Tab-separated table of C-alpha atoms and ligand atoms in Angstrom:
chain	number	residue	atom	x	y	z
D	21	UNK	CA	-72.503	3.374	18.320
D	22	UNK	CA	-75.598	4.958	16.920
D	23	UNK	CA	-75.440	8.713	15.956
D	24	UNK	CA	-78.743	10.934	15.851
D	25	UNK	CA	-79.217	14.276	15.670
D	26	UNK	CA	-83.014	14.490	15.072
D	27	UNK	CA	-84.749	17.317	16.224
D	28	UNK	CA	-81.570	18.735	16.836
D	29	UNK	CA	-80.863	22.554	14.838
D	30	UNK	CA	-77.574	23.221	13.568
D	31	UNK	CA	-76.038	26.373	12.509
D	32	UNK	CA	-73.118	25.990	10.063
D	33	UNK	CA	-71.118	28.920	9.145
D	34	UNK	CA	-69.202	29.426	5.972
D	35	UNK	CA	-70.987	25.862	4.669
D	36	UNK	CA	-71.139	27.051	0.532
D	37	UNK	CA	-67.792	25.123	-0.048
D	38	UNK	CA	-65.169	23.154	1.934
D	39	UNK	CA	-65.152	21.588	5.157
D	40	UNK	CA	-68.347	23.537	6.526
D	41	UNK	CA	-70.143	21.921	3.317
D	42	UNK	CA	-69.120	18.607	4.173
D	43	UNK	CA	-69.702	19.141	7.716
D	44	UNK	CA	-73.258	20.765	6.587
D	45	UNK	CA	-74.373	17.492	4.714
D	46	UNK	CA	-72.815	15.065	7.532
D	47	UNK	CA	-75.111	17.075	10.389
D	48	UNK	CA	-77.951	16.666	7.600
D	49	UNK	CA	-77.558	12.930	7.516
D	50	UNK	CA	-77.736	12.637	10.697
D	51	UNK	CA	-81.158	14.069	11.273
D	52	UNK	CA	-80.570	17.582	12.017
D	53	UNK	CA	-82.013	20.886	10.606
D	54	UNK	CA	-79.521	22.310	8.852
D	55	UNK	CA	-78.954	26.191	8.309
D	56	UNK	CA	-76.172	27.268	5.549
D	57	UNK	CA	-74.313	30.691	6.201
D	58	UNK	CA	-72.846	31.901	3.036
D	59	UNK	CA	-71.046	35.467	2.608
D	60	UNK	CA	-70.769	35.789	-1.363
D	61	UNK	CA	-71.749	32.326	-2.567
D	62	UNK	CA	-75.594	31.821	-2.572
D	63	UNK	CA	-76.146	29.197	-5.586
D	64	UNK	CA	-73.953	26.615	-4.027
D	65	UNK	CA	-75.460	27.278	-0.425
D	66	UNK	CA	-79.261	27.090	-2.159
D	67	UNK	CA	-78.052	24.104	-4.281
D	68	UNK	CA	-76.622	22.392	-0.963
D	69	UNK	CA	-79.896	23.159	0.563
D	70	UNK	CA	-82.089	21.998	-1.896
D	71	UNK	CA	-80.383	18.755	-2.366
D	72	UNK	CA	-80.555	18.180	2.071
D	73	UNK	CA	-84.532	18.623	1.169
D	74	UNK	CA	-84.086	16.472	-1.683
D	75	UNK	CA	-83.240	13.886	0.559
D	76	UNK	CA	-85.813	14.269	3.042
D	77	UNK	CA	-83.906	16.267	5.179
D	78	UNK	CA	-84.300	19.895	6.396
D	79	UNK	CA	-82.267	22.917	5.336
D	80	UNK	CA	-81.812	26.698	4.336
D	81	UNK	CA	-79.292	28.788	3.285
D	82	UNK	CA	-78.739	32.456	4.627
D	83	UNK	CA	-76.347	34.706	3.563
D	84	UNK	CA	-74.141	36.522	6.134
D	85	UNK	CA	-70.772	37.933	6.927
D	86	UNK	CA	-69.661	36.392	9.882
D	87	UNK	CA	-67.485	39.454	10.877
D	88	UNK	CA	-70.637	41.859	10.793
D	89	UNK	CA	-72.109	42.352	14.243
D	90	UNK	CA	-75.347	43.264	12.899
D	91	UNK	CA	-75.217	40.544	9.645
D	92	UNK	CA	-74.877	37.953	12.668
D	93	UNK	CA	-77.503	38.913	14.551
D	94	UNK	CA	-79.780	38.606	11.505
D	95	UNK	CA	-78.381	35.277	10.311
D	96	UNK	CA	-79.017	34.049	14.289
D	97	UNK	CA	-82.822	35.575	14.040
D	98	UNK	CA	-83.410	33.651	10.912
D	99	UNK	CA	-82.166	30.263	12.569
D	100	UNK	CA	-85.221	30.868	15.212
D	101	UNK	CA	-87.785	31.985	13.129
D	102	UNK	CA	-87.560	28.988	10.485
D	103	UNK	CA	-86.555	25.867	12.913
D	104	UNK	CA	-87.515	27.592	16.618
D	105	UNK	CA	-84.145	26.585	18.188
D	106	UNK	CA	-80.518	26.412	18.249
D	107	UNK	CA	-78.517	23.197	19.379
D	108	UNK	CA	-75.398	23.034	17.331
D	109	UNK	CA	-73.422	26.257	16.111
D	110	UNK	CA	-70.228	25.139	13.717
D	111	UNK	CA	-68.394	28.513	13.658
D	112	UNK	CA	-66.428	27.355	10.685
D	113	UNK	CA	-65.846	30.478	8.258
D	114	UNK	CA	-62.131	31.561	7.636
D	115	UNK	CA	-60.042	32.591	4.994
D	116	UNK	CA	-56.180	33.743	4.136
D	117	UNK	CA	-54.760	36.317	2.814
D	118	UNK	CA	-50.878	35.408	2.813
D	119	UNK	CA	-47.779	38.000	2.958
D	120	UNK	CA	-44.391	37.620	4.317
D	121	UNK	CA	-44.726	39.957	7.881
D	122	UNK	CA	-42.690	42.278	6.890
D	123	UNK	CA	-44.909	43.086	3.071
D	124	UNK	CA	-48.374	42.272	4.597
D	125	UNK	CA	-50.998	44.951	4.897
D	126	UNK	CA	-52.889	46.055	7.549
D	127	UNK	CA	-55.607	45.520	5.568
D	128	UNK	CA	-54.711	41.615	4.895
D	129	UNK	CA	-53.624	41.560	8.947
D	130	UNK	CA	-57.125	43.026	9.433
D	131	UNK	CA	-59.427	40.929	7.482
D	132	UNK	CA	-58.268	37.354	8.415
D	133	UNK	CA	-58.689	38.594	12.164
D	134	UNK	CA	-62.118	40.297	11.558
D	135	UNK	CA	-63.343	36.753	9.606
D	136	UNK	CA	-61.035	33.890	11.609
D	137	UNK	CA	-61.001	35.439	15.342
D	138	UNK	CA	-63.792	38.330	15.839
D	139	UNK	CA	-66.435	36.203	13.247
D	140	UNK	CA	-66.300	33.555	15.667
D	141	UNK	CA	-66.574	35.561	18.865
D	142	UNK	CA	-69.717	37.174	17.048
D	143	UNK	CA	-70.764	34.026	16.412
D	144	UNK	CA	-70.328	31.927	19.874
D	145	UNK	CA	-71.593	35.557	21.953
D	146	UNK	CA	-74.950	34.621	19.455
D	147	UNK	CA	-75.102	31.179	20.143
D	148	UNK	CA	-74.548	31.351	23.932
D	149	UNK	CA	-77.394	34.121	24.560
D	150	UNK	CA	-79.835	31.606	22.175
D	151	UNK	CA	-78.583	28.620	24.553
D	152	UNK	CA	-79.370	30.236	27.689
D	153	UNK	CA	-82.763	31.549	26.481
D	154	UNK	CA	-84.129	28.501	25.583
D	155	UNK	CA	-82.610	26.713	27.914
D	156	UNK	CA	-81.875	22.382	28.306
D	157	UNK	CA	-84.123	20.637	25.832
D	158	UNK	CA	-83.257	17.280	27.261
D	159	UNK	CA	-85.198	15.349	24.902
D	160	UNK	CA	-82.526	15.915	22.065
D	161	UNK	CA	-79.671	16.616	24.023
D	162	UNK	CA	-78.047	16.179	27.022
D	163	UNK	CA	-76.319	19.412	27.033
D	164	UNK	CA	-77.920	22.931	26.800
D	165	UNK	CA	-75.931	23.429	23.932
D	166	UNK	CA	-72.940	22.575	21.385
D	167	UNK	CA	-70.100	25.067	19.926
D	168	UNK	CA	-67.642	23.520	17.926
D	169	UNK	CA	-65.168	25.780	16.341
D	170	UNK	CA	-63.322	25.350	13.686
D	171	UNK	CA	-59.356	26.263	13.932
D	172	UNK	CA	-56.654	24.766	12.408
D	173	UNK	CA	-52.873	22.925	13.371
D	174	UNK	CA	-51.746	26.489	13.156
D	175	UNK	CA	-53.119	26.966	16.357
D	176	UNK	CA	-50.144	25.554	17.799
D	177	UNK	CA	-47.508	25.252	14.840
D	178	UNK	CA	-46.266	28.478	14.219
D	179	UNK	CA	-46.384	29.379	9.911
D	180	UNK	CA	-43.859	31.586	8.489
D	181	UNK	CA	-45.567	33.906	5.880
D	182	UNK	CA	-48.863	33.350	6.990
D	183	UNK	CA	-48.696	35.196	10.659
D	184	UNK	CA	-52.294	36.755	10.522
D	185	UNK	CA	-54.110	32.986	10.027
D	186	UNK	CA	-51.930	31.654	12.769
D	187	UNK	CA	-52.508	34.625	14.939
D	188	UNK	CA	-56.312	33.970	14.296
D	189	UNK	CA	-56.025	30.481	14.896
D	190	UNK	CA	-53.879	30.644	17.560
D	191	UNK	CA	-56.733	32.833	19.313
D	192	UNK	CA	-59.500	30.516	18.240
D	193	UNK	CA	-57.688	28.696	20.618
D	194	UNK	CA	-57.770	30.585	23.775
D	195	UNK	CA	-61.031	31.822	22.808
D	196	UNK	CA	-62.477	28.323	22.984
D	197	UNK	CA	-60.768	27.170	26.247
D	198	UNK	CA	-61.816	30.485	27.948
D	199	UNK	CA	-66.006	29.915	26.501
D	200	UNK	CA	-65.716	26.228	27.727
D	201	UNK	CA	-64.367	27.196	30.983
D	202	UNK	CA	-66.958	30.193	31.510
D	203	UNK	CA	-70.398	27.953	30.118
D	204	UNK	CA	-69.414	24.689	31.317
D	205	UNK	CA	-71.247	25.045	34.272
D	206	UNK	CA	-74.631	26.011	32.212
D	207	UNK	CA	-74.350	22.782	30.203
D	208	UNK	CA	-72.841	24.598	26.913
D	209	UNK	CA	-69.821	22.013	25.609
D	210	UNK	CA	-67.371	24.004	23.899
D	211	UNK	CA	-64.502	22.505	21.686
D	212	UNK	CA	-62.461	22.378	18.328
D	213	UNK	CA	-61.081	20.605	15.844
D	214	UNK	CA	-57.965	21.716	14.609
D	215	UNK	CA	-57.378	20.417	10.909
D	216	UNK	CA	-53.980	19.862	9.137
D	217	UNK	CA	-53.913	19.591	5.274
D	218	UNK	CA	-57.803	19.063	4.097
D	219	UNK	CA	-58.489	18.877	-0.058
D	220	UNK	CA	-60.407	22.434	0.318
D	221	UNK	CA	-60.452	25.401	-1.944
D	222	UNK	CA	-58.362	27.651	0.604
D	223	UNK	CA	-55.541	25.116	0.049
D	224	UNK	CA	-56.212	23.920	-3.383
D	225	UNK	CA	-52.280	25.292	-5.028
D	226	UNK	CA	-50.711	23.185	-1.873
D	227	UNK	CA	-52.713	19.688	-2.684
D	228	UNK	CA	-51.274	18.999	-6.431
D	229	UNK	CA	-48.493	18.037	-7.811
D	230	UNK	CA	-44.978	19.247	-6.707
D	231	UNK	CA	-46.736	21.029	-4.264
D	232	UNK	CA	-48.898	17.320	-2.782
D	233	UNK	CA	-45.301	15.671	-2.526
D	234	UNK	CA	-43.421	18.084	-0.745
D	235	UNK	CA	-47.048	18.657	1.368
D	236	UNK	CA	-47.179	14.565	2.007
D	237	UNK	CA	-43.533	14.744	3.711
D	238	UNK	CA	-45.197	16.324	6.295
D	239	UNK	CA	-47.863	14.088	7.129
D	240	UNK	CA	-46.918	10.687	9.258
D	241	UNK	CA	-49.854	8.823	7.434
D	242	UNK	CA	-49.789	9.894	4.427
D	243	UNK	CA	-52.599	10.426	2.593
D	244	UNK	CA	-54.357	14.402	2.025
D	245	UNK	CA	-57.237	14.683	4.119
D	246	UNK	CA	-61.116	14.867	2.638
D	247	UNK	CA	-63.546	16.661	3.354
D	248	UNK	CA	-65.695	13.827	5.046
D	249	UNK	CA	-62.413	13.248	7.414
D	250	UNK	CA	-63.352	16.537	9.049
D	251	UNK	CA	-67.164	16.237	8.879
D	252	UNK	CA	-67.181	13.085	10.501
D	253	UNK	CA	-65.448	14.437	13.901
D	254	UNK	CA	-68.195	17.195	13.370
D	255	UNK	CA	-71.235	14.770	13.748
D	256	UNK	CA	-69.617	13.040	17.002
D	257	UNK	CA	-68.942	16.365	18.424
D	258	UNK	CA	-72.275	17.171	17.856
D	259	UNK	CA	-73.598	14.586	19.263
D	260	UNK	CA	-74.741	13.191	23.007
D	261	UNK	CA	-71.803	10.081	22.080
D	262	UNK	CA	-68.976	12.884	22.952
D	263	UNK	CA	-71.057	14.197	25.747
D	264	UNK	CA	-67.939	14.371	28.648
D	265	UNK	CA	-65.883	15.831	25.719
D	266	UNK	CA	-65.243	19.916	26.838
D	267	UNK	CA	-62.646	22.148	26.520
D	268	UNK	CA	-60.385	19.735	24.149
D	269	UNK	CA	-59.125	20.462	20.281
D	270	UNK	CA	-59.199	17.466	18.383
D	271	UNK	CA	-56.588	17.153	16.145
D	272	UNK	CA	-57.490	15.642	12.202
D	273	UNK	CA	-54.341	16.142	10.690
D	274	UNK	CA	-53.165	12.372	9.587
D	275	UNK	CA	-49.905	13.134	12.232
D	276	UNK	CA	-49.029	16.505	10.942
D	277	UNK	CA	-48.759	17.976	14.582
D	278	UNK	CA	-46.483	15.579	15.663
D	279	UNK	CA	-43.004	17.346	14.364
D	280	UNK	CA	-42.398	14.709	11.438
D	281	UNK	CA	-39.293	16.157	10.439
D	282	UNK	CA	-37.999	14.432	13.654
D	283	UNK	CA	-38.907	10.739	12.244
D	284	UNK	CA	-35.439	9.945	11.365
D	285	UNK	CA	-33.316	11.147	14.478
D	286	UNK	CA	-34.013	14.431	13.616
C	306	LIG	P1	-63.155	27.218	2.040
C	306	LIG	O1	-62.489	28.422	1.474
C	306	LIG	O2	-63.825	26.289	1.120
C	306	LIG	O3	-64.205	27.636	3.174
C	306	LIG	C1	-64.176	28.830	3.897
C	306	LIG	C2	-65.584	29.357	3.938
C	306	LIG	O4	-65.640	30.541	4.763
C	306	LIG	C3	-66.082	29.747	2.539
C	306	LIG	O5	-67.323	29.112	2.302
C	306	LIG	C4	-66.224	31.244	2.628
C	306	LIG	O6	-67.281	31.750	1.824
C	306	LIG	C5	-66.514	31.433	4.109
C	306	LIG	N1	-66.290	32.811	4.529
C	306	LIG	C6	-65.204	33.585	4.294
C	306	LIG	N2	-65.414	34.821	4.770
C	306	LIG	C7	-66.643	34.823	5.331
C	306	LIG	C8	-67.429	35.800	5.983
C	306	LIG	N3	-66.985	37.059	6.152
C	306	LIG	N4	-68.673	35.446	6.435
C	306	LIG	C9	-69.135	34.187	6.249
C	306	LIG	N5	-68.441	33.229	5.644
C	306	LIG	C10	-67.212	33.545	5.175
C	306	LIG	O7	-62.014	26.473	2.867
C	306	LIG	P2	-62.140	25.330	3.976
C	306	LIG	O8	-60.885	24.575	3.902
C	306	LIG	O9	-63.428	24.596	3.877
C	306	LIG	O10	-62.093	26.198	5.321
C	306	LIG	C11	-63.062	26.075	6.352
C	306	LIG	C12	-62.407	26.327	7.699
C	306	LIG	O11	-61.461	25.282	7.942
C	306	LIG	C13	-61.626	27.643	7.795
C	306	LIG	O12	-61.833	28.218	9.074
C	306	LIG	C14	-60.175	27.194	7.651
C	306	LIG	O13	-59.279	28.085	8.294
C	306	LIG	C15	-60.241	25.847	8.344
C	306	LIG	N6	-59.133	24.950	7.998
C	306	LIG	C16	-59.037	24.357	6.757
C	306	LIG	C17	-57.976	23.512	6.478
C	306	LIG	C18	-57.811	22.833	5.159
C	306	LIG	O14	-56.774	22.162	4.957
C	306	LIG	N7	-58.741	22.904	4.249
C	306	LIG	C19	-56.999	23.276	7.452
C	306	LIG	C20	-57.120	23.883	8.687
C	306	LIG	C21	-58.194	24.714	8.961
């Protein structure tokens, strides 16, 4: 199976570090335009950039918060003005801000939903009003356009002391089934991948150490996922080779969904 994404446009939000990085250099190699939302982090999103063009490739980097209606409006205009469409959005951008329920802050409640749930709406809402505008462009894709969002295993396992990210996720969730269900009709394939324990800064005190071991008991394969795991599924999802693919979340989590702690009899 060959993969190509040329002439294809790809947004990719939250891509200075992490998984949307990784994801941001995988959609490179595979021949799409590349554009790199940052919020705070611009030398890493210009030095990602730089080193797509480098390559031969094609890439900017554009500052934006996600959760900032008018922030993702500009960030969308930009995408048009320097590559002319949009094909691929990656609504990737999250963070945590962990509390037991009963100590965490509406303020902490407040900003993982603003960044994890209501980014992404912003985000997909953008996307969908660029997709129907231009409408098909059959000689890159066969679909009008591609959303993939990026949630988590927390979408379905619930995560004591971390309630607001699960909450998010968990709504990621319903927010994708509801988009596929509404643009599937206009050609718009809507899905996500749900991640379990990625080598990323957001988790980087849970992958070391005492910390890795206790982690590893919970994954059937055993092994941390990278990165490149992650950005991998991004490129096929992106692509025409998971064309009949809609509605789904696929699962990159080595196992960890699949209740481990019932391996031995439970
Ligand atoms: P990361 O911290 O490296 O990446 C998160 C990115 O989101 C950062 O680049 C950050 O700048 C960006 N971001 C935060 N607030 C933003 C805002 N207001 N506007 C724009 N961008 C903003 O961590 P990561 O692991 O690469 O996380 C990427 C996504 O993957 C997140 O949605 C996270 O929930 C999800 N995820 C990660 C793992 C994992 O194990 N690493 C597991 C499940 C899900």
């Amino acid at each position: 199976m060959h993969i190509s994404l040329d002439k294809q446009v790809a947004l990719v939000t939250g891509a200075s570090s992490g998984l949307g990085a990784a994801a941001a250099k995988g959609l490179a190699e595979a021949g799409a335009a590349v554009v790199i939302n940052y919020n705070r982090h611009g030398e890493p999103a210009e030095k990602l950039a730089e080193d797509i063009r480098q390559a031969g490739g094609k890439a900017i980097a554009v500052g934006a918060d996600v959760s900032r209606e008018a922030d993702v409006e500009r960030l969308f205009a930009k995408v048009i003005d320097t590559f002319g469409a949009l094909d691929i959005l990656l609504a990737n951008s999250g963070l945590q801000k962990d509390a037991a329920t009963v100590d965490m802050t509406l303020a902490d409640w407040n900003a993982v939903l603003e960044v994890n749930l209501t980014g992404q709406f912003l985000c997909v809402r953008a996307a969908l009003r660029q997709f129907i505008q231009q409408g098909p462009r059959p000689w890159v894709s066969r679909a009008t356009g591609k959303i993939i969002h990026m949630s988590s295993v927390h979408q379905l396992i619930p995560w004591a002391g971390h309630a607001n990210y699960a909450a998010s996720k968990g709504g990621v969730d319903l927010l994708m089934r509801s988009v596929a269900q509404e643009v599937g009709e206009q050609h718009i394939r809507v899905n996500s991948i749900a991640p379990g324990a990625i080598r990323t800064a957001i988790n980087a005190a849970n992958t070391q150490g005492d910390a890795e071991r206790k982690l590893l008991e919970l994954i059937p394969y055993g092994r941390i996922g990278e990165a490149e795991d992650v950005a991998n599924a991004v490129v096929w999802l992106a692509s025409d080779a998971s064309d009949y693919v809609h509605g789904t979340t696929l699962f990159i989590d080595g196992g960890m969904s699949l209740y481990p702690e019932f391996r031995n009899n439970g």
